[in-house]
JSON list of C-alpha atoms and ligand atoms in Angstrom, two decimals:
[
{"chain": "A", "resi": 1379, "resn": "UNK", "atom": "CA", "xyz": [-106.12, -35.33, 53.72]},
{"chain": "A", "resi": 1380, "resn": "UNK", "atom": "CA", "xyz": [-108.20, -33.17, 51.41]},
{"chain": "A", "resi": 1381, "resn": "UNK", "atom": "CA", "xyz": [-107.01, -33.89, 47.48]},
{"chain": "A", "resi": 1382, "resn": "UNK", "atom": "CA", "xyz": [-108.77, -32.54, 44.74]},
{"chain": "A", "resi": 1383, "resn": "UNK", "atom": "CA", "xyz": [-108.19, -33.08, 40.98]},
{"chain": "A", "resi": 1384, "resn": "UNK", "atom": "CA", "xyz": [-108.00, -30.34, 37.90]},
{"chain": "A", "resi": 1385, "resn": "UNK", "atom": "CA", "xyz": [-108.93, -31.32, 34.74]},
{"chain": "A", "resi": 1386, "resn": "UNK", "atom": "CA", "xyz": [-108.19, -29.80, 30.94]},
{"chain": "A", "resi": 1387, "resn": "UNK", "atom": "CA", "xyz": [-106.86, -29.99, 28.12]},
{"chain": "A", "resi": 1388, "resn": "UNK", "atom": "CA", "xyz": [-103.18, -27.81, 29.10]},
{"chain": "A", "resi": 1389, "resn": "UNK", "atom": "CA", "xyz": [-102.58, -27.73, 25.33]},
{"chain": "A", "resi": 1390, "resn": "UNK", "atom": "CA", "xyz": [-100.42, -25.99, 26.56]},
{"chain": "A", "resi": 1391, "resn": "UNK", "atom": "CA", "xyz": [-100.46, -24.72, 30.21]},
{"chain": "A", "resi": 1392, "resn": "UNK", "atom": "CA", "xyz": [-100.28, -21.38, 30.84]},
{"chain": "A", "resi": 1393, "resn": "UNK", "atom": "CA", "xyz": [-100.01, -18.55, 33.00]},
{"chain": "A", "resi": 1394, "resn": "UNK", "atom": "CA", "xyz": [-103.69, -18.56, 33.28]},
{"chain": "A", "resi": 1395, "resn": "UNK", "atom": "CA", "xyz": [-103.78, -22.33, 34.61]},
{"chain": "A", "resi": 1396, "resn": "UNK", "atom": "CA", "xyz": [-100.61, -21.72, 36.90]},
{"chain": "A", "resi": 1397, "resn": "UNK", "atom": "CA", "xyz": [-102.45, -19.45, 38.40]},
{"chain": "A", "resi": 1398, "resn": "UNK", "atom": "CA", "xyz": [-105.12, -21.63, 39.35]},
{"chain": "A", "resi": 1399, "resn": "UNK", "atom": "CA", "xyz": [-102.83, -24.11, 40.86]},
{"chain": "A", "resi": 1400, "resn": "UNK", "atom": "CA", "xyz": [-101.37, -21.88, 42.83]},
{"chain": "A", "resi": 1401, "resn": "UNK", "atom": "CA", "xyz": [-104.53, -20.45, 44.46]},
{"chain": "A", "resi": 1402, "resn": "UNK", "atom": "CA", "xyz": [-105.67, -24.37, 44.65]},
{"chain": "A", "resi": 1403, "resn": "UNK", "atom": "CA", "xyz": [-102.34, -25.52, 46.40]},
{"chain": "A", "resi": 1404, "resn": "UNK", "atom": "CA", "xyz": [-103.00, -23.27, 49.37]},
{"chain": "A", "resi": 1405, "resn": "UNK", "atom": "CA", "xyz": [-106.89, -24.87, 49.42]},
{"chain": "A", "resi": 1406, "resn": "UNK", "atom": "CA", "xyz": [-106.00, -28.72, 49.13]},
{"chain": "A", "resi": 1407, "resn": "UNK", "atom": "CA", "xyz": [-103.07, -30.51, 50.60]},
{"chain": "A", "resi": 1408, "resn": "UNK", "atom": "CA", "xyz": [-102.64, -32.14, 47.22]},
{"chain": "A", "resi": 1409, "resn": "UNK", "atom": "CA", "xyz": [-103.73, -31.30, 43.89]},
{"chain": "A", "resi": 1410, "resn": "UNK", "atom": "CA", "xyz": [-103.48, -33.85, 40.66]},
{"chain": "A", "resi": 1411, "resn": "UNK", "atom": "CA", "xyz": [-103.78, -31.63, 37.43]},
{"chain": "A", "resi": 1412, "resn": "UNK", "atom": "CA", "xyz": [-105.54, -34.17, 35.28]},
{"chain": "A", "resi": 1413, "resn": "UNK", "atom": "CA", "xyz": [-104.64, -34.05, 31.43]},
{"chain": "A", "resi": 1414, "resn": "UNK", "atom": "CA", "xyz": [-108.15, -34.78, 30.15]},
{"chain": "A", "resi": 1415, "resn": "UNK", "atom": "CA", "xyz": [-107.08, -36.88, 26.48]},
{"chain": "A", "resi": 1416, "resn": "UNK", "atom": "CA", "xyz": [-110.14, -36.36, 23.84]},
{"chain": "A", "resi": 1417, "resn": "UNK", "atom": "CA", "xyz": [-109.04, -38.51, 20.88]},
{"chain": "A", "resi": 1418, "resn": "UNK", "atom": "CA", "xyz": [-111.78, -36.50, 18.98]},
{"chain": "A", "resi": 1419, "resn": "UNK", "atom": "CA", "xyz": [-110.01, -33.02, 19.53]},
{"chain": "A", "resi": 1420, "resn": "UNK", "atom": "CA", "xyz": [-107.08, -32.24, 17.82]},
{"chain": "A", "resi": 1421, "resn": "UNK", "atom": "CA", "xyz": [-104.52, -31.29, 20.01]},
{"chain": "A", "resi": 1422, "resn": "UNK", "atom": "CA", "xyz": [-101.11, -29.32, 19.38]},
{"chain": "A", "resi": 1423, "resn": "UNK", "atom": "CA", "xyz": [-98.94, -31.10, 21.53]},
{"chain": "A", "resi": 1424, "resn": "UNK", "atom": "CA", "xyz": [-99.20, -34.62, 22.41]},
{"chain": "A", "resi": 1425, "resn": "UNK", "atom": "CA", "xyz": [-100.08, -35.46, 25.98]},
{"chain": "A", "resi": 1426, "resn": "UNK", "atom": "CA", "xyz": [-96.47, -36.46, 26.59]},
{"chain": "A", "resi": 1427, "resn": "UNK", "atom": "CA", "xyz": [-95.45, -32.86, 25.70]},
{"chain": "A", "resi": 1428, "resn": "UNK", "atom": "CA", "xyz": [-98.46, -31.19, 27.62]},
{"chain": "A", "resi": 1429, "resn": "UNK", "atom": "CA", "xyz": [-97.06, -33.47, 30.75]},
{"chain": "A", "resi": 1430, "resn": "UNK", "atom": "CA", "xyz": [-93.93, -32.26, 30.60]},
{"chain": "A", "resi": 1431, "resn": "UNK", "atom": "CA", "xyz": [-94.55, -28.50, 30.53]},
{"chain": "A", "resi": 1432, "resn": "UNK", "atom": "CA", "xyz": [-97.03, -29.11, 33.60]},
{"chain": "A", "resi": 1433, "resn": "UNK", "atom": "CA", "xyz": [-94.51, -30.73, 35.25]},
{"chain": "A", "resi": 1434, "resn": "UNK", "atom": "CA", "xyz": [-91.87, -27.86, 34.41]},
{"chain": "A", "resi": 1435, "resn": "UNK", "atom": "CA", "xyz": [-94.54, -25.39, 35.12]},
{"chain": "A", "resi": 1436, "resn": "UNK", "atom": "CA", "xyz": [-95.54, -27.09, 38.35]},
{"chain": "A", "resi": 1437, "resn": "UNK", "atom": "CA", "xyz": [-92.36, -28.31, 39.94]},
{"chain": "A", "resi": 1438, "resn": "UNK", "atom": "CA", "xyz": [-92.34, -26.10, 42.87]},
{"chain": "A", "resi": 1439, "resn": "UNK", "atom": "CA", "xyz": [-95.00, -27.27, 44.63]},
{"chain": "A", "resi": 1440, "resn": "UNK", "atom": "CA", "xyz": [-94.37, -31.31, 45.80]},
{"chain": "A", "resi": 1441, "resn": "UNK", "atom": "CA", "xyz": [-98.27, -31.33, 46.25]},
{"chain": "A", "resi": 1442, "resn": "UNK", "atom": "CA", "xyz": [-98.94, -31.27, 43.02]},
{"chain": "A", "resi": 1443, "resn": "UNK", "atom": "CA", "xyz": [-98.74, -34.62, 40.78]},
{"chain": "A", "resi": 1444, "resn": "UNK", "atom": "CA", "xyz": [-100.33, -35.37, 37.07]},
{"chain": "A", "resi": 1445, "resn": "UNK", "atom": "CA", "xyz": [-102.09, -37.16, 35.63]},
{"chain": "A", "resi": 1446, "resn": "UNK", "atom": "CA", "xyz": [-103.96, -38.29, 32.69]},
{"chain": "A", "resi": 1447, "resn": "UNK", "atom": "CA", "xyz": [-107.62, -39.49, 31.52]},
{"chain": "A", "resi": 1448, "resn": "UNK", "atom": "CA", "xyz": [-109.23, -40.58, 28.27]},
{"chain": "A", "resi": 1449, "resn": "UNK", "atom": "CA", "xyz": [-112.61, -41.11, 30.12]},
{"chain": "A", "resi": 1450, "resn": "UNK", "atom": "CA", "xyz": [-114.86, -39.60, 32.66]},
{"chain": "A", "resi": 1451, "resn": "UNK", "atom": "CA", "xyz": [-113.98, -36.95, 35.14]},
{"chain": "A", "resi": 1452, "resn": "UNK", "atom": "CA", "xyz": [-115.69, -38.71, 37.90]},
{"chain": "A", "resi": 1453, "resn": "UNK", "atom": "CA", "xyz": [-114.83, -42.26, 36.60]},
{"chain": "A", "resi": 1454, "resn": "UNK", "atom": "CA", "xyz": [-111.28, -41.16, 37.67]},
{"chain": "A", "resi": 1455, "resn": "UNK", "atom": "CA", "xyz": [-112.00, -39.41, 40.34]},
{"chain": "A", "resi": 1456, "resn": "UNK", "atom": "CA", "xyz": [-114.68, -42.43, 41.98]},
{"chain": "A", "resi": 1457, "resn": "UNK", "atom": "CA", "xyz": [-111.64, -44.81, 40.98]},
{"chain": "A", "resi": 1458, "resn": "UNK", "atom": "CA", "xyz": [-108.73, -42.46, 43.03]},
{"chain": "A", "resi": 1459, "resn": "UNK", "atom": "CA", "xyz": [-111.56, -41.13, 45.91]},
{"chain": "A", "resi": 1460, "resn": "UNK", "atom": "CA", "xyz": [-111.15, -37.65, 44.71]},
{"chain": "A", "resi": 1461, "resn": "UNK", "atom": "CA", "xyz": [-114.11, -35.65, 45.74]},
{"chain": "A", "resi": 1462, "resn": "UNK", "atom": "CA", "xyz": [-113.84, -32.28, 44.68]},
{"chain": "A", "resi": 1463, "resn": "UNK", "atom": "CA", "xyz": [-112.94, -31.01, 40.95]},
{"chain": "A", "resi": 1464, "resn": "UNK", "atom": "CA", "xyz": [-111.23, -27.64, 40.76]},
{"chain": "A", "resi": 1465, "resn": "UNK", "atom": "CA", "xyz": [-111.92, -25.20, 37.91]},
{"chain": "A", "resi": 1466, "resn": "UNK", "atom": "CA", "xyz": [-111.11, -21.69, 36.99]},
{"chain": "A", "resi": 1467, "resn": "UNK", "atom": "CA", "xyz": [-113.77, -18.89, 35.66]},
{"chain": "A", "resi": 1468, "resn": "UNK", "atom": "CA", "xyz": [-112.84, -16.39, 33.60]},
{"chain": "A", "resi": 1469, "resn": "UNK", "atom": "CA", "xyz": [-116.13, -14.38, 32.22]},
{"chain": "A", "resi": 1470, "resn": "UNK", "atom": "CA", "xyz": [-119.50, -14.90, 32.50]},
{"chain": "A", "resi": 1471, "resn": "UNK", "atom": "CA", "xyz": [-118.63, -17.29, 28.98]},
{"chain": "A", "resi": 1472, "resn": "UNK", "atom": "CA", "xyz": [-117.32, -20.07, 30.86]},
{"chain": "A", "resi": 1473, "resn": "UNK", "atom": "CA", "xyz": [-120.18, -19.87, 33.29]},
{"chain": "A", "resi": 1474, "resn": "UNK", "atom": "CA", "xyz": [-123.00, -22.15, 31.51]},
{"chain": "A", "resi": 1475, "resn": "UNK", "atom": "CA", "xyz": [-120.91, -24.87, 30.11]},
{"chain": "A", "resi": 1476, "resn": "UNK", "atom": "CA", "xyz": [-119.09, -25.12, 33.57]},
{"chain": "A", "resi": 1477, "resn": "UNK", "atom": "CA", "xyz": [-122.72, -24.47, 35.48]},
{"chain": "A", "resi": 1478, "resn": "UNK", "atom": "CA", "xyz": [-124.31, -27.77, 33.24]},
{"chain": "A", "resi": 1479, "resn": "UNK", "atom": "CA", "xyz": [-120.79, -29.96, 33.84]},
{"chain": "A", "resi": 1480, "resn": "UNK", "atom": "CA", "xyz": [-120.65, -29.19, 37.40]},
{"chain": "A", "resi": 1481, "resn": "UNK", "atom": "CA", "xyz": [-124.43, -30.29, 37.51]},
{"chain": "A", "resi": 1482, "resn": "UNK", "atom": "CA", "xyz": [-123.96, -33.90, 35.73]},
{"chain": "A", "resi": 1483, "resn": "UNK", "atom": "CA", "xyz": [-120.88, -35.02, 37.49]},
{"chain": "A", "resi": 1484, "resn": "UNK", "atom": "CA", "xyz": [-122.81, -34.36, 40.65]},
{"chain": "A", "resi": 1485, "resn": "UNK", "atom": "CA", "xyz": [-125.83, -36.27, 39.43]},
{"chain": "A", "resi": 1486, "resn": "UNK", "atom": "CA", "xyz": [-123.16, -39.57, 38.34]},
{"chain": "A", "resi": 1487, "resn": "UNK", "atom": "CA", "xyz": [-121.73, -39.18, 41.51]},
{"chain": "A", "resi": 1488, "resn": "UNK", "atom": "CA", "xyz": [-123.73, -37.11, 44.14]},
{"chain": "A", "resi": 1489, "resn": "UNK", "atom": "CA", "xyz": [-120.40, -36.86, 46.85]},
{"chain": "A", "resi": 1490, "resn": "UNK", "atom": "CA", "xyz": [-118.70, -35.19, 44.06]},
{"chain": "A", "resi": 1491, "resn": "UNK", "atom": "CA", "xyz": [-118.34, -31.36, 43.87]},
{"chain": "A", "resi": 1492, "resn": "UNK", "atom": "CA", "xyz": [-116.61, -28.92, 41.77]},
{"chain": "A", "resi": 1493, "resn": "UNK", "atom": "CA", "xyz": [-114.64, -25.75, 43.69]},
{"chain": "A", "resi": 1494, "resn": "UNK", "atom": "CA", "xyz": [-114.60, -22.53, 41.19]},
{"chain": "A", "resi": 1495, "resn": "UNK", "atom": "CA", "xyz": [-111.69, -19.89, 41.13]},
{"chain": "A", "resi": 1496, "resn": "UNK", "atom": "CA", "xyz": [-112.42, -16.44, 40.09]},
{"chain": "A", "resi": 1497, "resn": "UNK", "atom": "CA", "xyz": [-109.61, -15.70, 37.24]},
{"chain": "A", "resi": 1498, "resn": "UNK", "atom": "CA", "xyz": [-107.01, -13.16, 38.51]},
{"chain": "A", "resi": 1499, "resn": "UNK", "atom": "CA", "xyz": [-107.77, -9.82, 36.08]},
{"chain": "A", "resi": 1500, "resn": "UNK", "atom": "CA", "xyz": [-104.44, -9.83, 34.06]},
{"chain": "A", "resi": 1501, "resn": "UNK", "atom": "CA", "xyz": [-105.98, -13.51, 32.98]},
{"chain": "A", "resi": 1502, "resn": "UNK", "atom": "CA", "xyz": [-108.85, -12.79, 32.30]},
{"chain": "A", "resi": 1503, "resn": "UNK", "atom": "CA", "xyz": [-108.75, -13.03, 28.13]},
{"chain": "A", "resi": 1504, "resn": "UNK", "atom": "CA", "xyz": [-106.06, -15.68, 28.37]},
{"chain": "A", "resi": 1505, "resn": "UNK", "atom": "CA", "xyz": [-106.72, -18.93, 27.29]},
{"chain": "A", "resi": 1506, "resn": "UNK", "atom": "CA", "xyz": [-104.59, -22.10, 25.37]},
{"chain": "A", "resi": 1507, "resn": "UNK", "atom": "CA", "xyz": [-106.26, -21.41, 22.08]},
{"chain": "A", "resi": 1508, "resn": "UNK", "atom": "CA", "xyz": [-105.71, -17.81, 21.95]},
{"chain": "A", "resi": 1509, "resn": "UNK", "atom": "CA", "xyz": [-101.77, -18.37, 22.71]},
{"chain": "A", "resi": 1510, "resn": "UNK", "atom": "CA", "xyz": [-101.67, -21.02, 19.75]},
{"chain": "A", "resi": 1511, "resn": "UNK", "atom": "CA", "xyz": [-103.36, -18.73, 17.32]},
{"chain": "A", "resi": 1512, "resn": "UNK", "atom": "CA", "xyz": [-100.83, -15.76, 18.20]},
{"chain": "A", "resi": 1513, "resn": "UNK", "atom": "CA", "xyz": [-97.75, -18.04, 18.34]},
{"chain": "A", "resi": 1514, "resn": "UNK", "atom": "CA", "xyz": [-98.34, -19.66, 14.98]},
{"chain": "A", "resi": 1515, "resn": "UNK", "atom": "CA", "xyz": [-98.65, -15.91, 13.51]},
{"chain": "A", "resi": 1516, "resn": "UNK", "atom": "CA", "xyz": [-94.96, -15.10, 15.21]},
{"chain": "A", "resi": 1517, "resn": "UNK", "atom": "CA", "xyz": [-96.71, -13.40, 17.83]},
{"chain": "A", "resi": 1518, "resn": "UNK", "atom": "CA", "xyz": [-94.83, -12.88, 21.24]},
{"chain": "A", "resi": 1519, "resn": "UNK", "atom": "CA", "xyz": [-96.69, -14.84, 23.75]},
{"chain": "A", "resi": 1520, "resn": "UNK", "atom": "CA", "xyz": [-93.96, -14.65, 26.82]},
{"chain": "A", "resi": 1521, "resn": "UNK", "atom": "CA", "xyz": [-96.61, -12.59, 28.75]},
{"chain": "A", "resi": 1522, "resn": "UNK", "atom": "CA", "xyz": [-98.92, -15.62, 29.09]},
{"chain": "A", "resi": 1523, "resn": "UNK", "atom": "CA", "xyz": [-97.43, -18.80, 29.28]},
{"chain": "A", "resi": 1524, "resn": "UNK", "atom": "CA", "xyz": [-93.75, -19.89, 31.30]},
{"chain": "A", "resi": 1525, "resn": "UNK", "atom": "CA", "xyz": [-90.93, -19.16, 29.70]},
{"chain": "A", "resi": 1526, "resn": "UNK", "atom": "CA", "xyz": [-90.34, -23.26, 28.65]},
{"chain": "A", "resi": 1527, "resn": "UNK", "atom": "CA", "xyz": [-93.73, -23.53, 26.78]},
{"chain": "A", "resi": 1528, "resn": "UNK", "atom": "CA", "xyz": [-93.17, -19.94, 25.17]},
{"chain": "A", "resi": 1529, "resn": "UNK", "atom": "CA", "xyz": [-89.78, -21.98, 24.27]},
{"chain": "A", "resi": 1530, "resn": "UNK", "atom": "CA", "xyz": [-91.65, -25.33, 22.96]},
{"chain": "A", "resi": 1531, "resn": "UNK", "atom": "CA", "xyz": [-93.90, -22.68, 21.04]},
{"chain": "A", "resi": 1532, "resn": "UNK", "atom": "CA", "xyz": [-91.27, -21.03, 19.23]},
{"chain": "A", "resi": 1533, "resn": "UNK", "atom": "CA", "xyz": [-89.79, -24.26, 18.12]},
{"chain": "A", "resi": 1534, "resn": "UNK", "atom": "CA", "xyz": [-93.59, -25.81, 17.13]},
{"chain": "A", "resi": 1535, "resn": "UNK", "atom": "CA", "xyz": [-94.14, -23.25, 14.91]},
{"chain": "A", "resi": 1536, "resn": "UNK", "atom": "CA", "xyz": [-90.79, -22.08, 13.69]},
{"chain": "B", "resi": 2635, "resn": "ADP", "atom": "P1", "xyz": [-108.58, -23.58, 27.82]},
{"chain": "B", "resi": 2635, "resn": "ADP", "atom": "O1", "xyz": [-108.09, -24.32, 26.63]},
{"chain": "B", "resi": 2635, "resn": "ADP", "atom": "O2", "xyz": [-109.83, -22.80, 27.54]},
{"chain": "B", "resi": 2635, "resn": "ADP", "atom": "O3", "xyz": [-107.53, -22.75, 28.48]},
{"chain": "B", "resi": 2635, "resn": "ADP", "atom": "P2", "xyz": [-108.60, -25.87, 29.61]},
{"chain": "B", "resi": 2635, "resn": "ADP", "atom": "O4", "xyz": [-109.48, -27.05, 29.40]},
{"chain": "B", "resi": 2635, "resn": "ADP", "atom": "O5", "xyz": [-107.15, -26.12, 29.38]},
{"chain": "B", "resi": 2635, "resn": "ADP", "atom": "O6", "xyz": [-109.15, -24.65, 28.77]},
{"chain": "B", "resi": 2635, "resn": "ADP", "atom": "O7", "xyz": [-108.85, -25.23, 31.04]},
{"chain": "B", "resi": 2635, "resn": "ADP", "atom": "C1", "xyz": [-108.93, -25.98, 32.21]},
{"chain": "B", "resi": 2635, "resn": "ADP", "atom": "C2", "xyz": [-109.54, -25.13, 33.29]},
{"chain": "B", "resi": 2635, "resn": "ADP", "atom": "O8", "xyz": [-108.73, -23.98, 33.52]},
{"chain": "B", "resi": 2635, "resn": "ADP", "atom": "C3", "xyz": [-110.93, -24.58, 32.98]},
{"chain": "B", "resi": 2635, "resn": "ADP", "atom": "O9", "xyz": [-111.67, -24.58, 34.18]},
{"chain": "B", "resi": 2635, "resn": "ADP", "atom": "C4", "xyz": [-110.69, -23.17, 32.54]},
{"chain": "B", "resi": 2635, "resn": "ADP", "atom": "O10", "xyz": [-111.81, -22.35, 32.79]},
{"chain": "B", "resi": 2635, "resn": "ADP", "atom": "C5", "xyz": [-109.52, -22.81, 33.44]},
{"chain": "B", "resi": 2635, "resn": "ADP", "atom": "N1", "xyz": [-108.76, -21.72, 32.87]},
{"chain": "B", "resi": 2635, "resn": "ADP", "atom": "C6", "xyz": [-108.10, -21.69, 31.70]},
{"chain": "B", "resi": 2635, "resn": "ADP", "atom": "N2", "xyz": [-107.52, -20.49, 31.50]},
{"chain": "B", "resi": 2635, "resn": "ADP", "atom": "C7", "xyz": [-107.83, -19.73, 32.59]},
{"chain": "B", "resi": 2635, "resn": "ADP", "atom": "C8", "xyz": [-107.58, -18.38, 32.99]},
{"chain": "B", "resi": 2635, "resn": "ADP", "atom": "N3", "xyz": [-106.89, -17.55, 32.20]},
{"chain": "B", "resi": 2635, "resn": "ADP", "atom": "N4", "xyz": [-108.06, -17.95, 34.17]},
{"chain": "B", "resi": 2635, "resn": "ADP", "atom": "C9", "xyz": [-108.79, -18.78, 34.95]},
{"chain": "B", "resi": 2635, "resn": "ADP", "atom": "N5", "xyz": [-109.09, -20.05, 34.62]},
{"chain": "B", "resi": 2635, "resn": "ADP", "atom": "C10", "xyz": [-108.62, -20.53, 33.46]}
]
């Protein structure tokens, strides 16, 4: 049984992230979206919120559990024999931060390997900070996140 994990921050998911899973779902036979905790970066919602809307977001596919992490990516994944990370792409931007993290989790742990998913065009410019920055201005953001965190949104800021 092939599992592999997906790790971020999700503060908060969106449609960008869905996405992914859905494209990963077809490629594993389970997927855990990790909720990687930084207690150094200030988050928006706590991770109990961020859990939720994953799970709301998430809850039609039974292959898909969460999770969360205040350490290592491969610390978790050695610990749950997880050996493949998924991660999305969205411009050539992401590509040397995710090229150098890919590289050292690989050197800690050598059968680890990280699968990359080409964003899906409409997605492209979408990403969690972008969505908080419009929201807290009023903006709409219904067009890139599910309609519960677009909810939670409203509320956060209003
Ligand atoms: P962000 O806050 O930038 O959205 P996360 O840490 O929550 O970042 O993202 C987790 C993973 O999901 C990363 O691999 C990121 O590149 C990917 N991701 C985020 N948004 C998108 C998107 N719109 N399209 C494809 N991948 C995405």
């Amino acid at each position: 049984m092939k599992t592999a994990v997906y790790p971020g921050s999700f503060d908060p998911i969106t449609l960008g992230h869905v996405n992914i899973i859905e494209r990963a779902v077809d490629m594993f036979d389970s997927l855990v979206v990790l909720l990687a905790t930084n207690p150094g970066k200030q988050s928006l919602f706590g991770a109990e919120e961020n859990i939720e809307m994953i799970r709301e977001a998430t809850s039609a596919w039974p292959q898909v559990t969460i999770d969360q992490t205040g350490g290592l990516l491969v610390d978790y994944a050695r610990k749950h024999n997880i050996h493949h990370a998924v991660r999305g792409l969205r411009a050539v931007t992401d590509f040397d931060a995710e090229f150098s993290m890919a590289l050292t989790n690989r050197s800690m742990w050598e059968e680890f390997d990280t699968v990359y998913l080409m964003t899906s065009a409409e997605y492209m410019y979408l990403r969690s900070s972008t969505v908080k920055q419009i929201a807290e201005y009023g903006g709409d953001v219904s067009k890139f996140v599910p309609a519960h965190v677009d909810e939670r949104l409203r509320r956060k800021f209003s």
